[in-house]
Amino acid sequence: MTNASIDDVAAAAGVHRSTVSRAFSNPSAVRTQTREHVLRVAAELGYATNPLAQALRRRSSTLVPLVIPDITNPFFAELARATAAAAEQRGYQLVLCVTENDGSSTAGYVTAMQAMYSPFGIVAPSTRVDLEALRTYGSGNRVVVLDRVEDDPSVPTVTVDSRRGVELAFEHLALLGHRAIAYAPGIVGTYTAQDRHEAYEEIAAGHGVAPLVLGAPDGVELGRGIVDHWLAEPVRATAIIASNDVIAFAVIAELEARGHRVPDEVSVVGFDGLDLGAHVAPRLTSVRQPIGDLGRIAVDLGESLLDGGPVRHEVLPPSLLIRSSTSGPRS
Amino acid sequence: MTNASIDDVAAAAGVHRSTVSRAFSNPSAVRTQTREHVLRVAAELGYATNPLAQALRRRSSTLVPLVIPDITNPFFAELARATAAAAEQRGYQLVLCVTENDGSSTAGYVTAMQAMYSPFGIVAPSTRVDLEALRTYGSGNRVVVLDRVEDDPSVPTVTVDSRRGVELAFEHLALLGHRAIAYAPGIVGTYTAQDRHEAYEEIAAGHGVAPLVLGAPDGVELGRGIVDHWLAEPVRATAIIASNDVIAFAVIAELEARGHRVPDEVSVVGFDGLDLGAHVAPRLTSVRQPIGDLGRIAVDLGESLLDGGPVRHEVLPPSLLIRSSTSGPRS
DNA sequence: CTGAAAGCGCTTACAG
DNA sequence: CTGAAAGCGCTTACAG
């Protein structure tokens, strides 16, 4: 129960509170001997500076909000972990804000950010609605976005090259001998989702294969909808590229449940490269996003925003994780 | 960019700041007409009360920390989501603190909690080390624990009845005709982990089956270690109860990778009842923990700590989610 | 019902 | 190098 305040320490050490303050926040401004004495007394009293009071007075804190749509999606969970680690290392504390796919609350978080005197915030938008909110409420604020933001080049962004990712998946499948390669989109609305989808269409066309997009009707569980669609097509795809790992899991579960073996009958490749994908059956071949880098660079961009450096738009290269959910087509 | 402070609003409204303060924090203490006027002016200025300053002055905030060991485990992710929702509904903001399985940092969070003037905190311990830290640093603090705490009845707890959960799994398997039912422990160290393990041993004995615990050696990936162990046993179990869903996934992945079909050759039941379990192949039979209730009750317990009510120890009943990873043994 | 004053725990020019 | 003073944005007894 440490209740000691700066004045308690000052009294106990026989100095003025400003000296105590300096001993902690600006050590070089106080004589070594004094500083050590103050620090010792502070330790005895179990004193720790109060970040709230500090933030209030300085009008700036080290609390950086990370806004994500759904902590339950392992991709965002891994992203949160990586970003928290990167932030911590730089002396920031990440505070996780989960919007539950409700774009509107992003605005609330941007407001909260001001109240916390955050130096900057990081948002991984669930939909473009979020981005709208950001522009409206966030102008003048320091925000970095984990996605592309086409209309406003003034906000720094980190993204993974979606096109390249889809290409990696497609070429892997083509090399295996697949010709009928379909795409399973998931939740739409972000630039990222759109990029992957468009990339698929272009790349398929480039390879001379007719694009087949396995959309699921609204309201039906994604895995089931996608597999229904797959079955209904006159020419059945021998491989499916899922727009993310969670969808790939759902598709595989549904496929297997209906007696279609993966990869024997259909190959499936995911997108994200989650650790979890190595621990499901079959182990998921997937386009790996460098999640650690994503988090680290997001923090970097935030810091360079503080320094008034140039606004950067980083695009990271994905790689392919070949595991067991893909094989050559059954001839 | 809302920078208006309480004094700005007071000036613009032609009243004293204390009146503005009351209009927001204690509306009934101010004349209706005055209040409405103040609120209108405040809205025009984009004023919002600053929670930092408020917390500092009141010496109490609505920030409640949830300490969890690993956000990357979907169980904790779902728990975080449920708890955040419950907290929000009660007017608290959950701040997620992830210890990364590093028990020592729990102490740091308890300190942080004081700095935030948190009314109470919720901790889901990764190991008993956490609980130690809690007792040492947290005495006098208001903490509720999402696990059992044997040695200190003064801290309120919510738990799921592990014994009953294992029993549900065991009986389901026994009913299916299994006699050789093994148990796959995962990370150990919490009371929960120990409870499940002990329950298994007792229940197996009670059913007249020799307990078989499939431990994995240190340093080897859990799924692989468990399956190695399973294969090495002279009498091979026809069913495995995993200590949690993530371990069940890993075991199934490893089993299938080595050509052992689930549930044809071995049945596997998980523990947690994650949504994700419904979207993997085969869909996972699992003991369902009422995660929503867990979160809601944790917040309840926190609040009743504030009211000085009696310390409660809630134990919630699990249920069984029968899906496709279990079937009768191959005869 | 409203105002004036003190103070939460800290930082930071300004003197000395 | 250290102290005294003002102030971050708010709340809450205390008067009136």
PDB file of N, CA and C in Angstrom, chain B residues 11 15 34 38 80 82 91 105 132 135 234 241 267 278 292:
ATOM      1  N   ALA B  11     -16.669  30.320 -17.987  1.00  0.00           N
ATOM      2  CA  ALA B  11     -16.613  31.677 -18.506  1.00  0.00           C
ATOM      3  C   ALA B  11     -17.698  31.891 -19.568  1.00  0.00           C
ATOM      4  N   VAL B  15     -20.988  31.284 -15.353  1.00  0.00           N
ATOM      5  CA  VAL B  15     -21.183  30.716 -14.012  1.00  0.00           C
ATOM      6  C   VAL B  15     -19.813  30.344 -13.441  1.00  0.00           C
ATOM      7  N   THR B  34     -30.303  26.238 -15.112  1.00  0.00           N
ATOM      8  CA  THR B  34     -28.857  26.478 -15.116  1.00  0.00           C
ATOM      9  C   THR B  34     -28.126  25.295 -15.742  1.00  0.00           C
ATOM     10  N   VAL B  38     -25.715  25.308 -19.003  1.00  0.00           N
ATOM     11  CA  VAL B  38     -24.309  24.900 -18.898  1.00  0.00           C
ATOM     12  C   VAL B  38     -24.009  23.764 -19.867  1.00  0.00           C
ATOM     13  N   ALA B  80     -11.572 -11.615 -21.883  1.00  0.00           N
ATOM     14  CA  ALA B  80     -11.336 -10.172 -21.900  1.00  0.00           C
ATOM     15  C   ALA B  80     -12.521  -9.463 -22.531  1.00  0.00           C
ATOM     16  N   ALA B  82     -15.650 -10.496 -22.780  1.00  0.00           N
ATOM     17  CA  ALA B  82     -16.827 -10.585 -21.923  1.00  0.00           C
ATOM     18  C   ALA B  82     -16.701  -9.636 -20.730  1.00  0.00           C
ATOM     19  N   GLY B  91     -20.283   1.087 -16.199  1.00  0.00           N
ATOM     20  CA  GLY B  91     -19.655   2.394 -16.111  1.00  0.00           C
ATOM     21  C   GLY B  91     -18.159   2.359 -15.829  1.00  0.00           C
ATOM     22  N   SER B 105       5.516  -9.472 -13.207  1.00  0.00           N
ATOM     23  CA  SER B 105       4.974  -8.180 -13.604  1.00  0.00           C
ATOM     24  C   SER B 105       3.590  -7.927 -13.018  1.00  0.00           C
ATOM     25  N   GLU B 132       1.079 -15.093  -5.230  1.00  0.00           N
ATOM     26  CA  GLU B 132       2.004 -14.616  -4.202  1.00  0.00           C
ATOM     27  C   GLU B 132       2.123 -13.096  -4.291  1.00  0.00           C
ATOM     28  N   ARG B 135      -0.708 -11.279  -2.945  1.00  0.00           N
ATOM     29  CA  ARG B 135      -0.849 -11.198  -1.512  1.00  0.00           C
ATOM     30  C   ARG B 135       0.149 -10.211  -0.934  1.00  0.00           C
ATOM     31  N   PRO B 234       2.026 -48.845 -23.387  1.00  0.00           N
ATOM     32  CA  PRO B 234       1.722 -50.223 -23.777  1.00  0.00           C
ATOM     33  C   PRO B 234       0.236 -50.382 -24.149  1.00  0.00           C
ATOM     34  N   ILE B 241      -8.661 -36.562 -22.723  1.00  0.00           N
ATOM     35  CA  ILE B 241      -9.250 -35.315 -22.239  1.00  0.00           C
ATOM     36  C   ILE B 241      -8.119 -34.304 -22.139  1.00  0.00           C
ATOM     37  N   SER B 267     -10.686 -40.433 -29.578  1.00  0.00           N
ATOM     38  CA  SER B 267     -11.568 -39.306 -29.324  1.00  0.00           C
ATOM     39  C   SER B 267     -10.794 -38.267 -28.519  1.00  0.00           C
ATOM     40  N   ALA B 278     -15.746 -24.693 -32.765  1.00  0.00           N
ATOM     41  CA  ALA B 278     -16.811 -25.057 -33.700  1.00  0.00           C
ATOM     42  C   ALA B 278     -16.354 -24.864 -35.136  1.00  0.00           C
ATOM     43  N   GLY B 292     -19.030 -15.685 -20.402  1.00  0.00           N
ATOM     44  CA  GLY B 292     -19.774 -14.444 -20.183  1.00  0.00           C
ATOM     45  C   GLY B 292     -20.094 -14.235 -18.709  1.00  0.00           C
TER      46      GLY B 292
END
